[in-house]
Amino acid sequence: MTHSDDALLPLDAVRPPMSSKNTKGAVVPAAELPVARVAVDNPLPHLDRPFDYLVPASMQDSAWPGVRVRVRFAGKLVDGFVLERVEHSDHTGKLTPLERVVSPERVLTPEVAELARAVADRYAGTLADVLRLAVPPRHARTESAARPTNDADSAPVPQSSPETDRQGVPDSGRRTVQGVEDPRRPAVASDDDDPAQSATPKDAPKDTAREPGGLGREDALGRASESAAGPLRVEGAVRGARREGELERVAEGAVTPLGGEGAHDPGREGVSGAAAGSAAVPLSGDDAAWADYPMGPSFLDALRNGRTPRAVWSALPGGQGWAVALAAAVRATLDGGRGALVVVPDGKDVALLDAELSRVLGSGRHVALTANLGPAERYRRWLSVLRGQVRAVAGTRAAMFAPVAELGLVAIWDDGDDLHAERLAPYPHAREVLGIRAHRSGAAMLIGGYARTAEATQLIASRWARPIVAARETIRNRAPRVRPAGEDAELAKDQAARAARLPSLAWRALRQGLDEGPVLVQVPRRGYLPALACQHCRTPARCAQPPTRTSPGTPDATPDREGELAFGLGGAGEISSGAGGRSSGAGGSSDSAGGPSYGASGVSHGAGGPAYGGASSGGPAYGGVSSGADDAPDQAGRQRPADDVPHRPELLCHGPLALRGGHAAPYCRWCGRVDAAWKCRHCGSPRLRAVVVGARRTAEELGRAFPSVQVRTSGRDGVLATVPAGRALVVATPGAEPVVEGGYAAAVLLDGWALLGRADLRSGEEAVRRWMNAAALLRPGGELVVLADAGLPAVQALLRWDPVTHAERELADRAELGFPPAVRMATLTGSGAAVRQMLGETRLPAEAQVLGPVPVDDSGQERAMIRTPRGGGAALAAALKGASGVRAARKSPDVVKVCVDPLDLI
């Protein structure tokens, strides 16, 4: 080469090589799929999207979809999950590398990742908030332990290898969630199967995959588990609109089965009665628990044959119990080669179901997930489900996200229990989450309970599910004999029965029941005396002490009497005597056999017994009040007359007073301090009376009435799952009733007014649910006494054991008034200015209606309600999430709580 030829060479050809100093410390990207899309643990709604990170070469074989990683976000190290690996990123700048892979365990499965995204969109929340609920915290020692061997019939969760699944996208065209493979979803043609489109970052992520029937997945699955948006004809009962095809059902907002056009209706399978051959097969063993239901055999047959029935099950009282039937359904699902997931309200129900599953399935084929297991044991059990070692799970609401392999059945027991509602954002309900999961994974669903909720009735009315109900003759043979207090015949025998807390009818039921076995007494309120009032003027007793602690900048206010909080104006503390309630009159009814007197005023409780600060037979006055002299000293030691109520020198606590025991001084339930020198701020009387009697006080009184009988309590201090079948009195709060082998001989449901008189939209439905759950524990034909007015609809439903009609009427009333589940509703709670500002900035759907805001309490918090037809629920959630994102982006100081379809509306 000559010198002239060298001059003609390009400049790059003669440029000297780059110095090693310029490449020192540079991250070498992975040779294949160097970009990872990560779901960062960040609760800000305006940043609820995946972010692209560079995969270093050292993490080539470990940073695969589903693993935990640590990334740098906004200058901080935060946790995250890898959602997918792609070849390129649309980000034009330099990508930040992954800091490290926390663990190679792929804890976020494709199905759970897809479910979490759908739940976040349904409840106007963020993916990070849902993933905190779905994936438990890592326990390193448990995770690193050797995997135990299990010979159970189970299939492991597919862990895609780098050779078969480099991007988290299966090469066979299966459905994916942000690139994470779901091996259980069938192939469905979609608009986003193009790798070039799937690699684009999502500033506002949308999944445009098409569901069967032609609607986009965002539209169809955003309304998962919703019923038809069209009008329902209500003529004494709720009737679902006639189905004109799957496409029409999806367009109306109902959920459709997977499988494409021409697919069978899974809601009809096993419960439609069409499978006459399978229904004729006699059931034996544990399957006999479904023999009393006409559709029971076909339901089990559908589960064994891999079909996907959806049913609402009204369980029979007495007999074998609900756990036996659920265990049989789980075994039928496992026999069909699929997994099962059952969610129950609390640990007591988990213990009952766990025992039945162990008996029916054998050891090692299922796990129970509860919060009281401890982090190590709970994570070990969760890992056994993730790794496919077990395929049946029973647990409380946290188990609704359990990564069960090849899920074939999701079941929820007692869906009306408020324990199924999550207390953490975005506040999902287990019934709705399981409904979405059943729809997305093509699994069967079973909603069971002794009572029926309006939400379950709505699913039947929209023909998304079918009912499983026993024949009326079978129900009559199995139901207890219900007798309400206040019947004319009883009032003729005992004139004071209307005002007594425990009338003679209840005493007879207790005595006769104890001759045959254990007797259950249900008390709505826990504690001893949870609510007190002035004996003289019936004003609720409130704490008269200053706050425990105040802010340094709080001025020493000296309000006048009109400016202080007033409680019990106009005798508000008095409770009327209707429906088993209290009256202000003294005296009470006494059983003919010498039982103690339960006076309506709460003063006299047996001959010579103590009084709650009232005038009685010389017993001590509960509340720590001295002899009741009118000139008792005040807190400053000054003597003053009873009618002299001074100005308070500071703001007062004003919390409700209660008693922990028979000889204890009253204490404040807010600040926890004892107020032994309490005097009524209206009349100056130091005497107290009981407004509500708790379970411990009731047990104490019954123990004195039946001194030779053992009294057991089950409630907040300790929940009993089971009790022996011997002679005993069991006093329990609702939901804590223990199970007795063979059933209770009798039961008494006290203080019906406390359940029916609550200011709650669901008060009637909740009363029926709690009463039926307790009544179902009785033997067939056992005597049940309910202290409530027989003319009330809730009491009539219990008398006839007809929760279906009560639920249908409840749904019809809510549809007429515009309450859930007939509509979708969301609430905004916060300071008044913040709520109004958010309402003004939210782009609500055209059909949305805004109610409020109105004050919630005296702290300045206000709440606004927004309701829309069921078909507009997804649009409402998206609008509220967008408004929350705007407020978060500009760092608004006032927080507004967004809750979609909350349980507490009134």
JSON list of N, CA, C and O in Angstrom, two decimals, residues 391-435:
[
{"chain": "A", "resi": 391, "resn": "ARG", "atom": "N", "xyz": [-51.40, -29.68, 45.08]},
{"chain": "A", "resi": 391, "resn": "ARG", "atom": "CA", "xyz": [-52.29, -29.01, 44.13]},
{"chain": "A", "resi": 391, "resn": "ARG", "atom": "C", "xyz": [-53.64, -28.66, 44.74]},
{"chain": "A", "resi": 391, "resn": "ARG", "atom": "O", "xyz": [-54.58, -28.36, 44.02]},
{"chain": "A", "resi": 392, "resn": "ALA", "atom": "N", "xyz": [-53.72, -28.74, 46.05]},
{"chain": "A", "resi": 392, "resn": "ALA", "atom": "CA", "xyz": [-54.95, -28.35, 46.75]},
{"chain": "A", "resi": 392, "resn": "ALA", "atom": "C", "xyz": [-54.56, -27.42, 47.89]},
{"chain": "A", "resi": 392, "resn": "ALA", "atom": "O", "xyz": [-53.66, -27.73, 48.67]},
{"chain": "A", "resi": 393, "resn": "VAL", "atom": "N", "xyz": [-55.24, -26.29, 47.98]},
{"chain": "A", "resi": 393, "resn": "VAL", "atom": "CA", "xyz": [-54.93, -25.26, 48.96]},
{"chain": "A", "resi": 393, "resn": "VAL", "atom": "C", "xyz": [-56.22, -24.85, 49.65]},
{"chain": "A", "resi": 393, "resn": "VAL", "atom": "O", "xyz": [-57.25, -24.64, 49.00]},
{"chain": "A", "resi": 394, "resn": "ALA", "atom": "N", "xyz": [-56.15, -24.72, 50.98]},
{"chain": "A", "resi": 394, "resn": "ALA", "atom": "CA", "xyz": [-57.24, -24.15, 51.78]},
{"chain": "A", "resi": 394, "resn": "ALA", "atom": "C", "xyz": [-56.65, -23.06, 52.64]},
{"chain": "A", "resi": 394, "resn": "ALA", "atom": "O", "xyz": [-55.56, -23.22, 53.20]},
{"chain": "A", "resi": 395, "resn": "GLY", "atom": "N", "xyz": [-57.34, -21.94, 52.74]},
{"chain": "A", "resi": 395, "resn": "GLY", "atom": "CA", "xyz": [-56.81, -20.85, 53.54]},
{"chain": "A", "resi": 395, "resn": "GLY", "atom": "C", "xyz": [-57.77, -19.69, 53.62]},
{"chain": "A", "resi": 395, "resn": "GLY", "atom": "O", "xyz": [-58.89, -19.74, 53.12]},
{"chain": "A", "resi": 396, "resn": "THR", "atom": "N", "xyz": [-57.31, -18.64, 54.29]},
{"chain": "A", "resi": 396, "resn": "THR", "atom": "CA", "xyz": [-58.08, -17.41, 54.41]},
{"chain": "A", "resi": 396, "resn": "THR", "atom": "C", "xyz": [-57.87, -16.56, 53.15]},
{"chain": "A", "resi": 396, "resn": "THR", "atom": "O", "xyz": [-57.30, -17.03, 52.16]},
{"chain": "A", "resi": 397, "resn": "ARG", "atom": "N", "xyz": [-58.30, -15.30, 53.20]},
{"chain": "A", "resi": 397, "resn": "ARG", "atom": "CA", "xyz": [-58.34, -14.50, 51.98]},
{"chain": "A", "resi": 397, "resn": "ARG", "atom": "C", "xyz": [-56.98, -14.33, 51.32]},
{"chain": "A", "resi": 397, "resn": "ARG", "atom": "O", "xyz": [-56.90, -14.12, 50.10]},
{"chain": "A", "resi": 398, "resn": "ALA", "atom": "N", "xyz": [-55.88, -14.41, 52.09]},
{"chain": "A", "resi": 398, "resn": "ALA", "atom": "CA", "xyz": [-54.55, -14.28, 51.46]},
{"chain": "A", "resi": 398, "resn": "ALA", "atom": "C", "xyz": [-54.26, -15.42, 50.51]},
{"chain": "A", "resi": 398, "resn": "ALA", "atom": "O", "xyz": [-53.41, -15.28, 49.62]},
{"chain": "A", "resi": 399, "resn": "ALA", "atom": "N", "xyz": [-54.95, -16.55, 50.64]},
{"chain": "A", "resi": 399, "resn": "ALA", "atom": "CA", "xyz": [-54.72, -17.70, 49.76]},
{"chain": "A", "resi": 399, "resn": "ALA", "atom": "C", "xyz": [-55.39, -17.55, 48.41]},
{"chain": "A", "resi": 399, "resn": "ALA", "atom": "O", "xyz": [-55.20, -18.42, 47.55]},
{"chain": "A", "resi": 400, "resn": "MET", "atom": "N", "xyz": [-56.13, -16.49, 48.17]},
{"chain": "A", "resi": 400, "resn": "MET", "atom": "CA", "xyz": [-56.84, -16.36, 46.90]},
{"chain": "A", "resi": 400, "resn": "MET", "atom": "C", "xyz": [-55.86, -16.17, 45.73]},
{"chain": "A", "resi": 400, "resn": "MET", "atom": "O", "xyz": [-56.23, -16.37, 44.57]},
{"chain": "A", "resi": 401, "resn": "PHE", "atom": "N", "xyz": [-54.60, -15.79, 46.03]},
{"chain": "A", "resi": 401, "resn": "PHE", "atom": "CA", "xyz": [-53.59, -15.64, 44.99]},
{"chain": "A", "resi": 401, "resn": "PHE", "atom": "C", "xyz": [-52.63, -16.83, 44.95]},
{"chain": "A", "resi": 401, "resn": "PHE", "atom": "O", "xyz": [-51.58, -16.74, 44.31]},
{"chain": "A", "resi": 402, "resn": "ALA", "atom": "N", "xyz": [-52.92, -17.92, 45.65]},
{"chain": "A", "resi": 402, "resn": "ALA", "atom": "CA", "xyz": [-51.99, -19.04, 45.72]},
{"chain": "A", "resi": 402, "resn": "ALA", "atom": "C", "xyz": [-51.72, -19.58, 44.31]},
{"chain": "A", "resi": 402, "resn": "ALA", "atom": "O", "xyz": [-52.64, -19.78, 43.52]},
{"chain": "A", "resi": 403, "resn": "PRO", "atom": "N", "xyz": [-50.44, -19.83, 43.98]},
{"chain": "A", "resi": 403, "resn": "PRO", "atom": "CA", "xyz": [-50.08, -20.28, 42.62]},
{"chain": "A", "resi": 403, "resn": "PRO", "atom": "C", "xyz": [-50.34, -21.75, 42.39]},
{"chain": "A", "resi": 403, "resn": "PRO", "atom": "O", "xyz": [-49.41, -22.56, 42.21]},
{"chain": "A", "resi": 404, "resn": "VAL", "atom": "N", "xyz": [-51.58, -22.17, 42.37]},
{"chain": "A", "resi": 404, "resn": "VAL", "atom": "CA", "xyz": [-51.95, -23.57, 42.19]},
{"chain": "A", "resi": 404, "resn": "VAL", "atom": "C", "xyz": [-51.75, -23.96, 40.73]},
{"chain": "A", "resi": 404, "resn": "VAL", "atom": "O", "xyz": [-52.18, -23.24, 39.82]},
{"chain": "A", "resi": 405, "resn": "ALA", "atom": "N", "xyz": [-51.09, -25.07, 40.49]},
{"chain": "A", "resi": 405, "resn": "ALA", "atom": "CA", "xyz": [-50.85, -25.54, 39.13]},
{"chain": "A", "resi": 405, "resn": "ALA", "atom": "C", "xyz": [-52.11, -26.15, 38.55]},
{"chain": "A", "resi": 405, "resn": "ALA", "atom": "O", "xyz": [-52.84, -26.87, 39.22]},
{"chain": "A", "resi": 406, "resn": "GLU", "atom": "N", "xyz": [-52.35, -25.85, 37.27]},
{"chain": "A", "resi": 406, "resn": "GLU", "atom": "CA", "xyz": [-53.50, -26.40, 36.54]},
{"chain": "A", "resi": 406, "resn": "GLU", "atom": "C", "xyz": [-54.78, -26.22, 37.33]},
{"chain": "A", "resi": 406, "resn": "GLU", "atom": "O", "xyz": [-55.50, -27.18, 37.62]},
{"chain": "A", "resi": 407, "resn": "LEU", "atom": "N", "xyz": [-55.10, -25.00, 37.67]},
{"chain": "A", "resi": 407, "resn": "LEU", "atom": "CA", "xyz": [-56.24, -24.71, 38.54]},
{"chain": "A", "resi": 407, "resn": "LEU", "atom": "C", "xyz": [-57.54, -25.15, 37.87]},
{"chain": "A", "resi": 407, "resn": "LEU", "atom": "O", "xyz": [-57.84, -24.73, 36.75]},
{"chain": "A", "resi": 408, "resn": "GLY", "atom": "N", "xyz": [-58.30, -25.98, 38.57]},
{"chain": "A", "resi": 408, "resn": "GLY", "atom": "CA", "xyz": [-59.57, -26.46, 38.04]},
{"chain": "A", "resi": 408, "resn": "GLY", "atom": "C", "xyz": [-60.78, -26.05, 38.83]},
{"chain": "A", "resi": 408, "resn": "GLY", "atom": "O", "xyz": [-61.90, -26.11, 38.33]},
{"chain": "A", "resi": 409, "resn": "LEU", "atom": "N", "xyz": [-60.59, -25.63, 40.12]},
{"chain": "A", "resi": 409, "resn": "LEU", "atom": "CA", "xyz": [-61.73, -25.24, 40.95]},
{"chain": "A", "resi": 409, "resn": "LEU", "atom": "C", "xyz": [-61.29, -24.16, 41.92]},
{"chain": "A", "resi": 409, "resn": "LEU", "atom": "O", "xyz": [-60.25, -24.29, 42.58]},
{"chain": "A", "resi": 410, "resn": "VAL", "atom": "N", "xyz": [-62.07, -23.09, 41.99]},
{"chain": "A", "resi": 410, "resn": "VAL", "atom": "CA", "xyz": [-61.93, -22.09, 43.04]},
{"chain": "A", "resi": 410, "resn": "VAL", "atom": "C", "xyz": [-63.25, -22.07, 43.80]},
{"chain": "A", "resi": 410, "resn": "VAL", "atom": "O", "xyz": [-64.32, -22.05, 43.20]},
{"chain": "A", "resi": 411, "resn": "ALA", "atom": "N", "xyz": [-63.16, -22.09, 45.11]},
{"chain": "A", "resi": 411, "resn": "ALA", "atom": "CA", "xyz": [-64.36, -22.13, 45.95]},
{"chain": "A", "resi": 411, "resn": "ALA", "atom": "C", "xyz": [-64.20, -21.14, 47.08]},
{"chain": "A", "resi": 411, "resn": "ALA", "atom": "O", "xyz": [-63.09, -20.92, 47.58]},
{"chain": "A", "resi": 412, "resn": "ILE", "atom": "N", "xyz": [-65.28, -20.55, 47.48]},
{"chain": "A", "resi": 412, "resn": "ILE", "atom": "CA", "xyz": [-65.30, -19.63, 48.62]},
{"chain": "A", "resi": 412, "resn": "ILE", "atom": "C", "xyz": [-66.49, -20.00, 49.49]},
{"chain": "A", "resi": 412, "resn": "ILE", "atom": "O", "xyz": [-67.61, -20.22, 48.99]},
{"chain": "A", "resi": 413, "resn": "TRP", "atom": "N", "xyz": [-66.22, -20.10, 50.78]},
{"chain": "A", "resi": 413, "resn": "TRP", "atom": "CA", "xyz": [-67.28, -20.43, 51.73]},
{"chain": "A", "resi": 413, "resn": "TRP", "atom": "C", "xyz": [-67.67, -19.18, 52.51]},
{"chain": "A", "resi": 413, "resn": "TRP", "atom": "O", "xyz": [-66.83, -18.43, 52.98]},
{"chain": "A", "resi": 414, "resn": "ASP", "atom": "N", "xyz": [-68.99, -18.97, 52.64]},
{"chain": "A", "resi": 414, "resn": "ASP", "atom": "CA", "xyz": [-69.55, -17.86, 53.41]},
{"chain": "A", "resi": 414, "resn": "ASP", "atom": "C", "xyz": [-69.03, -16.54, 52.87]},
{"chain": "A", "resi": 414, "resn": "ASP", "atom": "O", "xyz": [-68.37, -15.76, 53.57]},
{"chain": "A", "resi": 415, "resn": "ASP", "atom": "N", "xyz": [-69.35, -16.24, 51.62]},
{"chain": "A", "resi": 415, "resn": "ASP", "atom": "CA", "xyz": [-68.81, -15.04, 50.96]},
{"chain": "A", "resi": 415, "resn": "ASP", "atom": "C", "xyz": [-69.36, -13.75, 51.55]},
{"chain": "A", "resi": 415, "resn": "ASP", "atom": "O", "xyz": [-68.82, -12.67, 51.27]},
{"chain": "A", "resi": 416, "resn": "GLY", "atom": "N", "xyz": [-70.40, -13.81, 52.38]},
{"chain": "A", "resi": 416, "resn": "GLY", "atom": "CA", "xyz": [-70.91, -12.60, 53.01]},
{"chain": "A", "resi": 416, "resn": "GLY", "atom": "C", "xyz": [-70.11, -12.15, 54.21]},
{"chain": "A", "resi": 416, "resn": "GLY", "atom": "O", "xyz": [-70.34, -11.03, 54.71]},
{"chain": "A", "resi": 417, "resn": "ASP", "atom": "N", "xyz": [-69.18, -12.95, 54.71]},
{"chain": "A", "resi": 417, "resn": "ASP", "atom": "CA", "xyz": [-68.37, -12.57, 55.85]},
{"chain": "A", "resi": 417, "resn": "ASP", "atom": "C", "xyz": [-67.44, -11.43, 55.47]},
{"chain": "A", "resi": 417, "resn": "ASP", "atom": "O", "xyz": [-66.76, -11.48, 54.44]},
{"chain": "A", "resi": 418, "resn": "ASP", "atom": "N", "xyz": [-67.41, -10.38, 56.31]},
{"chain": "A", "resi": 418, "resn": "ASP", "atom": "CA", "xyz": [-66.58, -9.23, 55.98]},
{"chain": "A", "resi": 418, "resn": "ASP", "atom": "C", "xyz": [-65.09, -9.53, 56.08]},
{"chain": "A", "resi": 418, "resn": "ASP", "atom": "O", "xyz": [-64.27, -8.72, 55.65]},
{"chain": "A", "resi": 419, "resn": "LEU", "atom": "N", "xyz": [-64.70, -10.69, 56.63]},
{"chain": "A", "resi": 419, "resn": "LEU", "atom": "CA", "xyz": [-63.29, -11.06, 56.66]},
{"chain": "A", "resi": 419, "resn": "LEU", "atom": "C", "xyz": [-62.75, -11.37, 55.27]},
{"chain": "A", "resi": 419, "resn": "LEU", "atom": "O", "xyz": [-61.53, -11.40, 55.07]},
{"chain": "A", "resi": 420, "resn": "HIS", "atom": "N", "xyz": [-63.62, -11.58, 54.31]},
{"chain": "A", "resi": 420, "resn": "HIS", "atom": "CA", "xyz": [-63.18, -11.81, 52.93]},
{"chain": "A", "resi": 420, "resn": "HIS", "atom": "C", "xyz": [-62.74, -10.52, 52.24]},
{"chain": "A", "resi": 420, "resn": "HIS", "atom": "O", "xyz": [-62.15, -10.59, 51.16]},
{"chain": "A", "resi": 421, "resn": "ALA", "atom": "N", "xyz": [-63.03, -9.37, 52.81]},
{"chain": "A", "resi": 421, "resn": "ALA", "atom": "CA", "xyz": [-62.64, -8.09, 52.21]},
{"chain": "A", "resi": 421, "resn": "ALA", "atom": "C", "xyz": [-61.26, -7.71, 52.73]},
{"chain": "A", "resi": 421, "resn": "ALA", "atom": "O", "xyz": [-61.04, -7.63, 53.95]},
{"chain": "A", "resi": 422, "resn": "GLU", "atom": "N", "xyz": [-60.33, -7.45, 51.82]},
{"chain": "A", "resi": 422, "resn": "GLU", "atom": "CA", "xyz": [-58.97, -7.09, 52.20]},
{"chain": "A", "resi": 422, "resn": "GLU", "atom": "C", "xyz": [-58.93, -5.69, 52.80]},
{"chain": "A", "resi": 422, "resn": "GLU", "atom": "O", "xyz": [-59.60, -4.78, 52.32]},
{"chain": "A", "resi": 423, "resn": "ARG", "atom": "N", "xyz": [-58.16, -5.53, 53.87]},
{"chain": "A", "resi": 423, "resn": "ARG", "atom": "CA", "xyz": [-58.06, -4.24, 54.55]},
{"chain": "A", "resi": 423, "resn": "ARG", "atom": "C", "xyz": [-56.99, -3.34, 53.95]},
{"chain": "A", "resi": 423, "resn": "ARG", "atom": "O", "xyz": [-56.87, -2.18, 54.33]},
{"chain": "A", "resi": 424, "resn": "LEU", "atom": "N", "xyz": [-56.15, -3.86, 53.06]},
{"chain": "A", "resi": 424, "resn": "LEU", "atom": "CA", "xyz": [-55.08, -3.10, 52.44]},
{"chain": "A", "resi": 424, "resn": "LEU", "atom": "C", "xyz": [-55.43, -2.76, 51.00]},
{"chain": "A", "resi": 424, "resn": "LEU", "atom": "O", "xyz": [-56.18, -3.49, 50.33]},
{"chain": "A", "resi": 425, "resn": "ALA", "atom": "N", "xyz": [-54.88, -1.65, 50.52]},
{"chain": "A", "resi": 425, "resn": "ALA", "atom": "CA", "xyz": [-55.16, -1.20, 49.16]},
{"chain": "A", "resi": 425, "resn": "ALA", "atom": "C", "xyz": [-54.71, -2.27, 48.16]},
{"chain": "A", "resi": 425, "resn": "ALA", "atom": "O", "xyz": [-53.69, -2.94, 48.37]},
{"chain": "A", "resi": 426, "resn": "PRO", "atom": "N", "xyz": [-55.50, -2.44, 47.11]},
{"chain": "A", "resi": 426, "resn": "PRO", "atom": "CA", "xyz": [-56.69, -1.69, 46.68]},
{"chain": "A", "resi": 426, "resn": "PRO", "atom": "C", "xyz": [-58.01, -2.25, 47.22]},
{"chain": "A", "resi": 426, "resn": "PRO", "atom": "O", "xyz": [-59.04, -2.10, 46.55]},
{"chain": "A", "resi": 427, "resn": "TYR", "atom": "N", "xyz": [-58.00, -2.94, 48.34]},
{"chain": "A", "resi": 427, "resn": "TYR", "atom": "CA", "xyz": [-59.18, -3.43, 49.05]},
{"chain": "A", "resi": 427, "resn": "TYR", "atom": "C", "xyz": [-60.01, -4.41, 48.21]},
{"chain": "A", "resi": 427, "resn": "TYR", "atom": "O", "xyz": [-61.23, -4.25, 48.07]},
{"chain": "A", "resi": 428, "resn": "PRO", "atom": "N", "xyz": [-59.39, -5.45, 47.65]},
{"chain": "A", "resi": 428, "resn": "PRO", "atom": "CA", "xyz": [-60.18, -6.41, 46.86]},
{"chain": "A", "resi": 428, "resn": "PRO", "atom": "C", "xyz": [-60.97, -7.35, 47.76]},
{"chain": "A", "resi": 428, "resn": "PRO", "atom": "O", "xyz": [-60.63, -7.56, 48.93]},
{"chain": "A", "resi": 429, "resn": "HIS", "atom": "N", "xyz": [-62.01, -7.90, 47.21]},
{"chain": "A", "resi": 429, "resn": "HIS", "atom": "CA", "xyz": [-62.83, -8.90, 47.90]},
{"chain": "A", "resi": 429, "resn": "HIS", "atom": "C", "xyz": [-62.50, -10.26, 47.31]},
{"chain": "A", "resi": 429, "resn": "HIS", "atom": "O", "xyz": [-62.36, -10.43, 46.10]},
{"chain": "A", "resi": 430, "resn": "ALA", "atom": "N", "xyz": [-62.40, -11.26, 48.18]},
{"chain": "A", "resi": 430, "resn": "ALA", "atom": "CA", "xyz": [-62.00, -12.60, 47.74]},
{"chain": "A", "resi": 430, "resn": "ALA", "atom": "C", "xyz": [-62.98, -13.17, 46.73]},
{"chain": "A", "resi": 430, "resn": "ALA", "atom": "O", "xyz": [-62.56, -13.86, 45.78]},
{"chain": "A", "resi": 431, "resn": "ARG", "atom": "N", "xyz": [-64.26, -12.89, 46.88]},
{"chain": "A", "resi": 431, "resn": "ARG", "atom": "CA", "xyz": [-65.23, -13.43, 45.92]},
{"chain": "A", "resi": 431, "resn": "ARG", "atom": "C", "xyz": [-64.98, -12.87, 44.53]},
{"chain": "A", "resi": 431, "resn": "ARG", "atom": "O", "xyz": [-65.02, -13.60, 43.53]},
{"chain": "A", "resi": 432, "resn": "GLU", "atom": "N", "xyz": [-64.73, -11.57, 44.43]},
{"chain": "A", "resi": 432, "resn": "GLU", "atom": "CA", "xyz": [-64.50, -10.97, 43.13]},
{"chain": "A", "resi": 432, "resn": "GLU", "atom": "C", "xyz": [-63.18, -11.44, 42.53]},
{"chain": "A", "resi": 432, "resn": "GLU", "atom": "O", "xyz": [-63.08, -11.68, 41.32]},
{"chain": "A", "resi": 433, "resn": "VAL", "atom": "N", "xyz": [-62.14, -11.56, 43.36]},
{"chain": "A", "resi": 433, "resn": "VAL", "atom": "CA", "xyz": [-60.85, -12.02, 42.85]},
{"chain": "A", "resi": 433, "resn": "VAL", "atom": "C", "xyz": [-60.96, -13.44, 42.33]},
{"chain": "A", "resi": 433, "resn": "VAL", "atom": "O", "xyz": [-60.45, -13.77, 41.23]},
{"chain": "A", "resi": 434, "resn": "LEU", "atom": "N", "xyz": [-61.62, -14.31, 43.05]},
{"chain": "A", "resi": 434, "resn": "LEU", "atom": "CA", "xyz": [-61.78, -15.68, 42.59]},
{"chain": "A", "resi": 434, "resn": "LEU", "atom": "C", "xyz": [-62.65, -15.76, 41.35]},
{"chain": "A", "resi": 434, "resn": "LEU", "atom": "O", "xyz": [-62.43, -16.63, 40.49]},
{"chain": "A", "resi": 435, "resn": "GLY", "atom": "N", "xyz": [-63.63, -14.87, 41.24]},
{"chain": "A", "resi": 435, "resn": "GLY", "atom": "CA", "xyz": [-64.44, -14.85, 40.03]},
{"chain": "A", "resi": 435, "resn": "GLY", "atom": "C", "xyz": [-63.62, -14.45, 38.80]},
{"chain": "A", "resi": 435, "resn": "GLY", "atom": "O", "xyz": [-63.75, -15.06, 37.73]}
]
